[in-house]
PDB file of C-alpha atoms and ligand atoms in Angstrom:
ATOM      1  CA  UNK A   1      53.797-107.494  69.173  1.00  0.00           C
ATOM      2  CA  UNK A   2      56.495-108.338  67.531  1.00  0.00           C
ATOM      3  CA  UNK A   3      57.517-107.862  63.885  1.00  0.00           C
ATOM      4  CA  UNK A   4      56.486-111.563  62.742  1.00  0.00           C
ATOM      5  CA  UNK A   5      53.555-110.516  64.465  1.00  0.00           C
ATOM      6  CA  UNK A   6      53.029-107.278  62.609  1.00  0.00           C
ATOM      7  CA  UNK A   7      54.034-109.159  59.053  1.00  0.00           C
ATOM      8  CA  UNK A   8      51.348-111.522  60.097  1.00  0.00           C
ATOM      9  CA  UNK A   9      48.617-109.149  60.421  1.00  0.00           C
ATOM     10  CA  UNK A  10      49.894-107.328  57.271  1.00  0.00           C
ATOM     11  CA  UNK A  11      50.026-110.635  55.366  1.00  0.00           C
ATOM     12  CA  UNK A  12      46.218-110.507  56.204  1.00  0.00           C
ATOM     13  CA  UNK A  13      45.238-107.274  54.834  1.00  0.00           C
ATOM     14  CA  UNK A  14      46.121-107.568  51.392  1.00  0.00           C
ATOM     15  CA  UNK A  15      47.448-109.854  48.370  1.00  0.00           C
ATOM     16  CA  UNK A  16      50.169-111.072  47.950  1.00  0.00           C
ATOM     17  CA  UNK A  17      52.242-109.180  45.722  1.00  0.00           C
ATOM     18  CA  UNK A  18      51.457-106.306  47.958  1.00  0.00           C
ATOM     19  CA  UNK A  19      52.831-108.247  50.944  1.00  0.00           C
ATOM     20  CA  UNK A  20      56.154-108.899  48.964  1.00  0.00           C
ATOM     21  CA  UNK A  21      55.916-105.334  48.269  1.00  0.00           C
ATOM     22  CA  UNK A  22      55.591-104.247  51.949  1.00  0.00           C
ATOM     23  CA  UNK A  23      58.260-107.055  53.389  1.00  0.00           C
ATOM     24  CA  UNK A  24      60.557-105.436  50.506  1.00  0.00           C
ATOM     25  CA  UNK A  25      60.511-102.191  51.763  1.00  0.00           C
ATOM     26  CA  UNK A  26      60.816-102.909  55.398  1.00  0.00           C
ATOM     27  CA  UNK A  27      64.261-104.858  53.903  1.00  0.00           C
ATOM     28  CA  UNK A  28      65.468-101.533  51.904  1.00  0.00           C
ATOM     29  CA  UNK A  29      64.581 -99.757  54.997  1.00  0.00           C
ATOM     30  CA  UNK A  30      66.792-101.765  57.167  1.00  0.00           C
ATOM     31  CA  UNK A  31      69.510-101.342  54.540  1.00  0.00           C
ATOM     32  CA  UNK A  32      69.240 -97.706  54.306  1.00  0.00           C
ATOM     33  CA  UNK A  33      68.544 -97.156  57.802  1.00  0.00           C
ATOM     34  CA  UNK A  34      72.139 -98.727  58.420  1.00  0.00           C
ATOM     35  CA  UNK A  35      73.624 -96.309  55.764  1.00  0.00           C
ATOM     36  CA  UNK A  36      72.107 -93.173  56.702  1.00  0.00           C
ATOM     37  CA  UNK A  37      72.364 -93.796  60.740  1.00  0.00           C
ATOM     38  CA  UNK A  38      68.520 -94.495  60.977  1.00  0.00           C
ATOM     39  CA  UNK A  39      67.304 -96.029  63.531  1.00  0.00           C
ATOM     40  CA  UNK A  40      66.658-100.311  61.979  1.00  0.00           C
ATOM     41  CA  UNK A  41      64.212-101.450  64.437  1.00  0.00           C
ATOM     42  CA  UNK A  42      61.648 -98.790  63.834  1.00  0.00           C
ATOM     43  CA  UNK A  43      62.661 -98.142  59.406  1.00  0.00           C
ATOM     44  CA  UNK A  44      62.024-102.137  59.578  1.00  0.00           C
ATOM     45  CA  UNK A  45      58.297-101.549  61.236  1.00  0.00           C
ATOM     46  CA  UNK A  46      57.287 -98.509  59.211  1.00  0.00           C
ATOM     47  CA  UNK A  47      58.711-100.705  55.935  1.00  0.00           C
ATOM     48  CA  UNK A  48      56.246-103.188  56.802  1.00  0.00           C
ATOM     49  CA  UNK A  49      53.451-101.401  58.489  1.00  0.00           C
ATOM     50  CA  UNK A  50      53.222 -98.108  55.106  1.00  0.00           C
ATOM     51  CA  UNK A  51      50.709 -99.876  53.076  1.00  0.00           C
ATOM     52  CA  UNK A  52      48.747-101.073  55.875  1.00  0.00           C
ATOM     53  CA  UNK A  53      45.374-100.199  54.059  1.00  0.00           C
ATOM     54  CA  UNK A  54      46.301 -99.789  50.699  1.00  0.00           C
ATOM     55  CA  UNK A  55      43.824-102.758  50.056  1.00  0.00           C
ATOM     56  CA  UNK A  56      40.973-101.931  52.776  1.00  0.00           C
ATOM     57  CA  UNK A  57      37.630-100.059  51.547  1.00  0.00           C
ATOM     58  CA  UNK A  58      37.226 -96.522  51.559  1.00  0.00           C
ATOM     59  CA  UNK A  59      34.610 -96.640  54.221  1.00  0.00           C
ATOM     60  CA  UNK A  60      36.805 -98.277  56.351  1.00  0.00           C
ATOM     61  CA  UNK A  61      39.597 -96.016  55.524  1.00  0.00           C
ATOM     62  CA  UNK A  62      37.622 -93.422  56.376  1.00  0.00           C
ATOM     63  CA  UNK A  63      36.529 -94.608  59.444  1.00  0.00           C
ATOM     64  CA  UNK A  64      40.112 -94.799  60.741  1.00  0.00           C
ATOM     65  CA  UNK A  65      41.259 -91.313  59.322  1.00  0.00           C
ATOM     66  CA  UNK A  66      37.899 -90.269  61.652  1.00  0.00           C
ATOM     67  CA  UNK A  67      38.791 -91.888  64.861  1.00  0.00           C
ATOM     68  CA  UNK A  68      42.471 -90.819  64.899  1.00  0.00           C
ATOM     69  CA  UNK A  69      40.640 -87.047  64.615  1.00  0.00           C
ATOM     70  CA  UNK A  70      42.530 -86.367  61.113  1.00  0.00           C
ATOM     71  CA  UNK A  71      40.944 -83.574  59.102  1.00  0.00           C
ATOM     72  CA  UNK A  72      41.598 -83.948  55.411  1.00  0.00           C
ATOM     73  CA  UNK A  73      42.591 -81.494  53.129  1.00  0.00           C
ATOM     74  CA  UNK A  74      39.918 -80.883  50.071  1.00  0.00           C
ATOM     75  CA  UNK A  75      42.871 -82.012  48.082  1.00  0.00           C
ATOM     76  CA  UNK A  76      43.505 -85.322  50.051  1.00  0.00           C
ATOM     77  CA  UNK A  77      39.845 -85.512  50.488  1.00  0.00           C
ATOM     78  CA  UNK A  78      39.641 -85.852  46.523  1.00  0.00           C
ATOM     79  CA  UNK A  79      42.688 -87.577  45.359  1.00  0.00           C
ATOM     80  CA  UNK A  80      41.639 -91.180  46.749  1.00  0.00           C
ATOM     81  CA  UNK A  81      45.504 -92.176  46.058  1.00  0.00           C
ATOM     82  CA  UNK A  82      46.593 -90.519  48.928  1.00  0.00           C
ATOM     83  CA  UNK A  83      44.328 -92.154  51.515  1.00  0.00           C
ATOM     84  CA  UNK A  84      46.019 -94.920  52.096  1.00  0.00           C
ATOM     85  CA  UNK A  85      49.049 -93.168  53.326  1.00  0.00           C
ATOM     86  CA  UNK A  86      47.083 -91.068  56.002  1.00  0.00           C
ATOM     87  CA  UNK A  87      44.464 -94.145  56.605  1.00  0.00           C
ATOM     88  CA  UNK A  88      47.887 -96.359  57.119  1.00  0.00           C
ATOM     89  CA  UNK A  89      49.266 -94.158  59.475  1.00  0.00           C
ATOM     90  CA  UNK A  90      45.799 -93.340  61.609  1.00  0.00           C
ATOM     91  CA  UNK A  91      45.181 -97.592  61.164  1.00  0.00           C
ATOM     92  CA  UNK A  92      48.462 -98.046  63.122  1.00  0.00           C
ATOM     93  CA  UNK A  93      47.530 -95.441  65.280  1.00  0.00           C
ATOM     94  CA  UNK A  94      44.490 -96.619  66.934  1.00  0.00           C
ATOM     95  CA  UNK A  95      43.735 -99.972  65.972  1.00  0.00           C
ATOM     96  CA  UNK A  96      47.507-101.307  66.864  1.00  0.00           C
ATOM     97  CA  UNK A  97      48.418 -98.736  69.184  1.00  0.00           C
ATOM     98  CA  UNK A  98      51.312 -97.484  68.156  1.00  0.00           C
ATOM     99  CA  UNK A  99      52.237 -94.032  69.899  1.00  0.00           C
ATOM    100  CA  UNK A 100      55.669 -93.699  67.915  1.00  0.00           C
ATOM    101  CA  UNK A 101      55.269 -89.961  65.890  1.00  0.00           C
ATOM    102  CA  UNK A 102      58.689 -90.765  63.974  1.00  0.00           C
ATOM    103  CA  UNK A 103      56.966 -94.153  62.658  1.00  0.00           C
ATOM    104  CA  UNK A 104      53.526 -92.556  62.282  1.00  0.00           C
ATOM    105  CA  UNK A 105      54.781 -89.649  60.075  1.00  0.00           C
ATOM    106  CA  UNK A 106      56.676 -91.865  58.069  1.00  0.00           C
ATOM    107  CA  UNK A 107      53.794 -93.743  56.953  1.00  0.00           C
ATOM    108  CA  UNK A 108      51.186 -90.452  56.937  1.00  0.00           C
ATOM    109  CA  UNK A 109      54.323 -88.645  54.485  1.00  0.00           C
ATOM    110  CA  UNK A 110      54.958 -92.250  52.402  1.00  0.00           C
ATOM    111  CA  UNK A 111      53.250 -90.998  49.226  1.00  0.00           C
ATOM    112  CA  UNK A 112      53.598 -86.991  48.785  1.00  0.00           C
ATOM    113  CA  UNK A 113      57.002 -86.538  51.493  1.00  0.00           C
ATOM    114  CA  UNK A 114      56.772 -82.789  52.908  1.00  0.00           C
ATOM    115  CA  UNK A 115      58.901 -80.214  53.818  1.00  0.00           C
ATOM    116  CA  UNK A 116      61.388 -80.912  56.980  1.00  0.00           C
ATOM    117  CA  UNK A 117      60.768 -84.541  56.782  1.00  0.00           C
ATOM    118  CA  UNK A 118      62.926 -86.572  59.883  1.00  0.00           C
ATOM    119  CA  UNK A 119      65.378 -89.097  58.705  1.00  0.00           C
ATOM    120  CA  UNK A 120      63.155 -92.051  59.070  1.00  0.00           C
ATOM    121  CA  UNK A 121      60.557 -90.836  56.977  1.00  0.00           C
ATOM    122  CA  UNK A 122      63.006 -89.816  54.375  1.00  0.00           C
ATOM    123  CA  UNK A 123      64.302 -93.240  54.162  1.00  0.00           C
ATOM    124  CA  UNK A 124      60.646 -95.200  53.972  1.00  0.00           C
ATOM    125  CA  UNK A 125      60.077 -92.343  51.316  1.00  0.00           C
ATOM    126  CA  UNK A 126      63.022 -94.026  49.436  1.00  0.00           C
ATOM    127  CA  UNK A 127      62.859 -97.484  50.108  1.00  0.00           C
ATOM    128  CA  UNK A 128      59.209 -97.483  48.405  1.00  0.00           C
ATOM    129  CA  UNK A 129      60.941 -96.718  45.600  1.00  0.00           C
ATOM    130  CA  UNK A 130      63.821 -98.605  45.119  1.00  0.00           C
ATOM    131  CA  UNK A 131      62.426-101.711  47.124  1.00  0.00           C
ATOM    132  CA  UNK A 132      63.524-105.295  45.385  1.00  0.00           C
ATOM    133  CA  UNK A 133      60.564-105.945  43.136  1.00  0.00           C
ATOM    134  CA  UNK A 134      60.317-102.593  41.435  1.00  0.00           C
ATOM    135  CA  UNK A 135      60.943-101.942  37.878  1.00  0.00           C
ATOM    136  CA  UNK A 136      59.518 -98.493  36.670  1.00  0.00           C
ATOM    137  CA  UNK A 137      61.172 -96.926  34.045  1.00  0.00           C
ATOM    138  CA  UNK A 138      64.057 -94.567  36.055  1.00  0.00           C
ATOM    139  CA  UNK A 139      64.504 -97.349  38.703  1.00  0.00           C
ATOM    140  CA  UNK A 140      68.125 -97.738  37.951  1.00  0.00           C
ATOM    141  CA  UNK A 141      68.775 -93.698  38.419  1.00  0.00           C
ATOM    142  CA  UNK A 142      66.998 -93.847  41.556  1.00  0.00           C
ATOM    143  CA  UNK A 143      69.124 -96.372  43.275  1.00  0.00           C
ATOM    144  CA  UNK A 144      72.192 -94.477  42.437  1.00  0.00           C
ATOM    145  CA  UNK A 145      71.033 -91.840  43.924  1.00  0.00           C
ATOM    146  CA  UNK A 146      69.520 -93.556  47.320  1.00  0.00           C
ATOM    147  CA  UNK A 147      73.489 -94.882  46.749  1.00  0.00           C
ATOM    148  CA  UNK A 148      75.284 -91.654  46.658  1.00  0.00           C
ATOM    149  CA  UNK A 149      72.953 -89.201  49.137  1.00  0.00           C
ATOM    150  CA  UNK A 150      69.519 -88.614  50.930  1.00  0.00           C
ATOM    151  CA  UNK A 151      69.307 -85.912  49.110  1.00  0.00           C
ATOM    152  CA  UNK A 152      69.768 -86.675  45.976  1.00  0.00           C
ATOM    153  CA  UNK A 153      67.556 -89.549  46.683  1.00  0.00           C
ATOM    154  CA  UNK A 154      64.887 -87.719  47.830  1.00  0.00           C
ATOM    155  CA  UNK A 155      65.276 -84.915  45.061  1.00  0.00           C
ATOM    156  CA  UNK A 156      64.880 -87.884  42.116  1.00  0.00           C
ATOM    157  CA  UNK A 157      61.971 -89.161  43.502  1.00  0.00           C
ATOM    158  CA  UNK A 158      60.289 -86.103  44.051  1.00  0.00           C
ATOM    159  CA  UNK A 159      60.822 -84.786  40.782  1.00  0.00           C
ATOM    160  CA  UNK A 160      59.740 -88.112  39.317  1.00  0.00           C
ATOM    161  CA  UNK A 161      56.544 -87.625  41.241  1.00  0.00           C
ATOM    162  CA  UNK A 162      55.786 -84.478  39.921  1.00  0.00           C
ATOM    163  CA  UNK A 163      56.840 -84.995  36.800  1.00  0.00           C
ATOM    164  CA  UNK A 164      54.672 -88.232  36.193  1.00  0.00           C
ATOM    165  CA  UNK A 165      51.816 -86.381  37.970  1.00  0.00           C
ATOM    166  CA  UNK A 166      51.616 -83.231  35.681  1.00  0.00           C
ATOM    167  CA  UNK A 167      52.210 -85.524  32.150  1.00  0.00           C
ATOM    168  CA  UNK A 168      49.196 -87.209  33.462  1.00  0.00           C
ATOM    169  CA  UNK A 169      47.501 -84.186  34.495  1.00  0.00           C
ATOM    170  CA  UNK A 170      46.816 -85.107  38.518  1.00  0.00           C
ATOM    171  CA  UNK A 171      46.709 -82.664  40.954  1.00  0.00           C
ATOM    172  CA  UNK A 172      49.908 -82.779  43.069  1.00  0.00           C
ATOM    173  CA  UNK A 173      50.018 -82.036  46.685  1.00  0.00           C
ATOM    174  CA  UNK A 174      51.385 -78.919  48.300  1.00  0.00           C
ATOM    175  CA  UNK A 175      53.308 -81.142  50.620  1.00  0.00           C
ATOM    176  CA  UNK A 176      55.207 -82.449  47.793  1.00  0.00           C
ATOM    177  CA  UNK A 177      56.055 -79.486  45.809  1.00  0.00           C
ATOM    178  CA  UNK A 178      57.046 -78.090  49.505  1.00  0.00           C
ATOM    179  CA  UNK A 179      59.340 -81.090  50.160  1.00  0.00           C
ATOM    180  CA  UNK A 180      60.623 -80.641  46.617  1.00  0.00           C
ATOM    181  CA  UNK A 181      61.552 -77.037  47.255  1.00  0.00           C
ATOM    182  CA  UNK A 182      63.092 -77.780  49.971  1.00  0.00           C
ATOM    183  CA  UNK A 183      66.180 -80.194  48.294  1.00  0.00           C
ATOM    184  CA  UNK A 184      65.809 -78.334  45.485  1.00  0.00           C
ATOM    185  CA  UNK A 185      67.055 -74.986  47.128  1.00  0.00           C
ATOM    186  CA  UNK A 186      70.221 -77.069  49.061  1.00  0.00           C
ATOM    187  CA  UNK A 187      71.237 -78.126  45.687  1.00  0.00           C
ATOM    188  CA  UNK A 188      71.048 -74.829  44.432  1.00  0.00           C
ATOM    189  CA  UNK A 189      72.796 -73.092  47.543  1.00  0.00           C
ATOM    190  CA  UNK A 190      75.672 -75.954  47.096  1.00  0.00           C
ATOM    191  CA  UNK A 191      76.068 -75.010  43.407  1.00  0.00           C
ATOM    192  CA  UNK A 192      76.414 -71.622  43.909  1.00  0.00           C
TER     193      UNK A 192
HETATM  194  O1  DGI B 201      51.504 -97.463  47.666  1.00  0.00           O
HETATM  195  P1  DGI B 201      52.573 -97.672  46.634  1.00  0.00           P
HETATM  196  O2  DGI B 201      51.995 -98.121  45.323  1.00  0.00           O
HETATM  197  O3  DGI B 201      53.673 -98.561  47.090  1.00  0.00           O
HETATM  198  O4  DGI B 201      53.269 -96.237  46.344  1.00  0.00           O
HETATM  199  P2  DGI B 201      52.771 -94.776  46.788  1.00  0.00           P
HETATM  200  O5  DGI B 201      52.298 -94.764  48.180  1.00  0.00           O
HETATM  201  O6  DGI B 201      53.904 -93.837  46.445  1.00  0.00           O
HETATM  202  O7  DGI B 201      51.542 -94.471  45.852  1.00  0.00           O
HETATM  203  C1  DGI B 201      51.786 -94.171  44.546  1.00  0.00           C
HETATM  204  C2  DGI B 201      50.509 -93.701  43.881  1.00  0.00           C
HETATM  205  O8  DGI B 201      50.035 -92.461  44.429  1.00  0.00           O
HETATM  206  C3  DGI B 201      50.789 -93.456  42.419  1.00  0.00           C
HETATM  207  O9  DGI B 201      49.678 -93.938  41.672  1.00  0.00           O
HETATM  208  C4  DGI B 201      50.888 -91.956  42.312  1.00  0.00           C
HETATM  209  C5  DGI B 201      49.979 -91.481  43.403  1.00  0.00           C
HETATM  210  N1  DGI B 201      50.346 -90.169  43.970  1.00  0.00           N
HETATM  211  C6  DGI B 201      51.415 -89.875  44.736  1.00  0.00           C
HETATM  212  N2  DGI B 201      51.455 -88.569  45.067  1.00  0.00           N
HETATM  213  C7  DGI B 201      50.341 -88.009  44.497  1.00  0.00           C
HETATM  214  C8  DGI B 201      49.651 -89.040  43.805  1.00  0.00           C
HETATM  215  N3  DGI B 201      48.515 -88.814  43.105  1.00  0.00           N
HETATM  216  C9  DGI B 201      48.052 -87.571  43.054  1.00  0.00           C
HETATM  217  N4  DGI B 201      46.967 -87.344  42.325  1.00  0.00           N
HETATM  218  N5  DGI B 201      48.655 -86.529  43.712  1.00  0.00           N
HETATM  219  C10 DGI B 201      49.808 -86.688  44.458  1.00  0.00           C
HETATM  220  O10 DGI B 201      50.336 -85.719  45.023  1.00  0.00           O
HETATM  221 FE1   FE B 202      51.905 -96.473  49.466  1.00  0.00          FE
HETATM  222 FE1   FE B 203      54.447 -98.882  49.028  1.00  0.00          FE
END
């Protein structure tokens, strides 16, 4: 396939503004890919490809997550948010065949990140967040950061995860607070 192919099929899955959404991030991929020395061909497919079924039924979700042999967490199995990032990655997995781990983890690790995540999945991680069309409050700090570092760019949107998690009282996933850790400590070691 190739990737008017794949933004075919994706155009099919969902609305619209989800689409533009999805083609946005697979263009802030690209960008950052070329920054950070990611590899563009395969940022530009997991841009397009992360929300693959952000907009298909839970049943069918489910149904994916089954066949690619995924066992859920009882804190993934209850927080129906993060579905769509494991259910994405498991769609591409065995209904489009695609056998790439780099691109498959950056789609699984979209929504929470996790601890020793690869450069790829770091930079889908950011370009969800500072793709064209987005305007949360904090938008503006977070492109200076994806600017300046990965790291810093991973640490503000982390923190802005958690932090807009706990004010609304969500349960957070370990993976998260582990990725978080993780920058967190290099920034402190650096300081020091
Ligand atoms: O799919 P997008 O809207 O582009 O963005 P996303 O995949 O980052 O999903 C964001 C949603 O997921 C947002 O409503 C916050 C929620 N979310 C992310 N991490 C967690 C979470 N919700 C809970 N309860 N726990 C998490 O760890
Ligand atoms: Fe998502
Ligand atoms: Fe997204």
């Amino acid at each position: 396939m190739t990737m008017k192919d794949y933004e075919t099929l994706i155009a099919s899955r969902m609305r619209q503004p989800r689409f533009k959404h999805s083609k946005n991030v697979a263009k802030e991929a690209v960008r950052l890919a070329k920054k950070y020395g990611a590899d563009v061909s395969r940022a530009e497919l997991a841009g397009i490809l992360h929300d693959a079924t952000k907009e298909t039924p839970e049943d069918e979700q489910m149904r994916y997550i089954e066949k690619a042999g995924i066992i859920l967490t009882p804190l993934e199995c209850s927080t129906h948010k993060l579905w769509h990032a494991i259910s994405g990655a498991a769609f591409v997995q065995v209904e489009l065949g695609i056998t790439d781990e780099d691109i498959l983890n950056s789609i699984r690790y979209h929504t929470t990140g996790r601890e020793g995540m690869s450069l790829l999945e770091k930079v889908i991680f950011i370009a969800d967040f500072t793709s064209a069309e987005r305007d949360y409050d904090g938008v503006d700090r977070m492109r200076k950061a994806a600017d300046k570092s990965l790291e810093d760019a991973m640490l503000e949107g982390l923190s802005f995860t958690i932090a807009d998690l706990s004010q609304r009282k969500l349960a957070i996933a370990p993976d998260t607070f582990s990725a978080y850790n993780e920058v967190a400590m290099l920034k402190t070691n650096k300081k020091k």
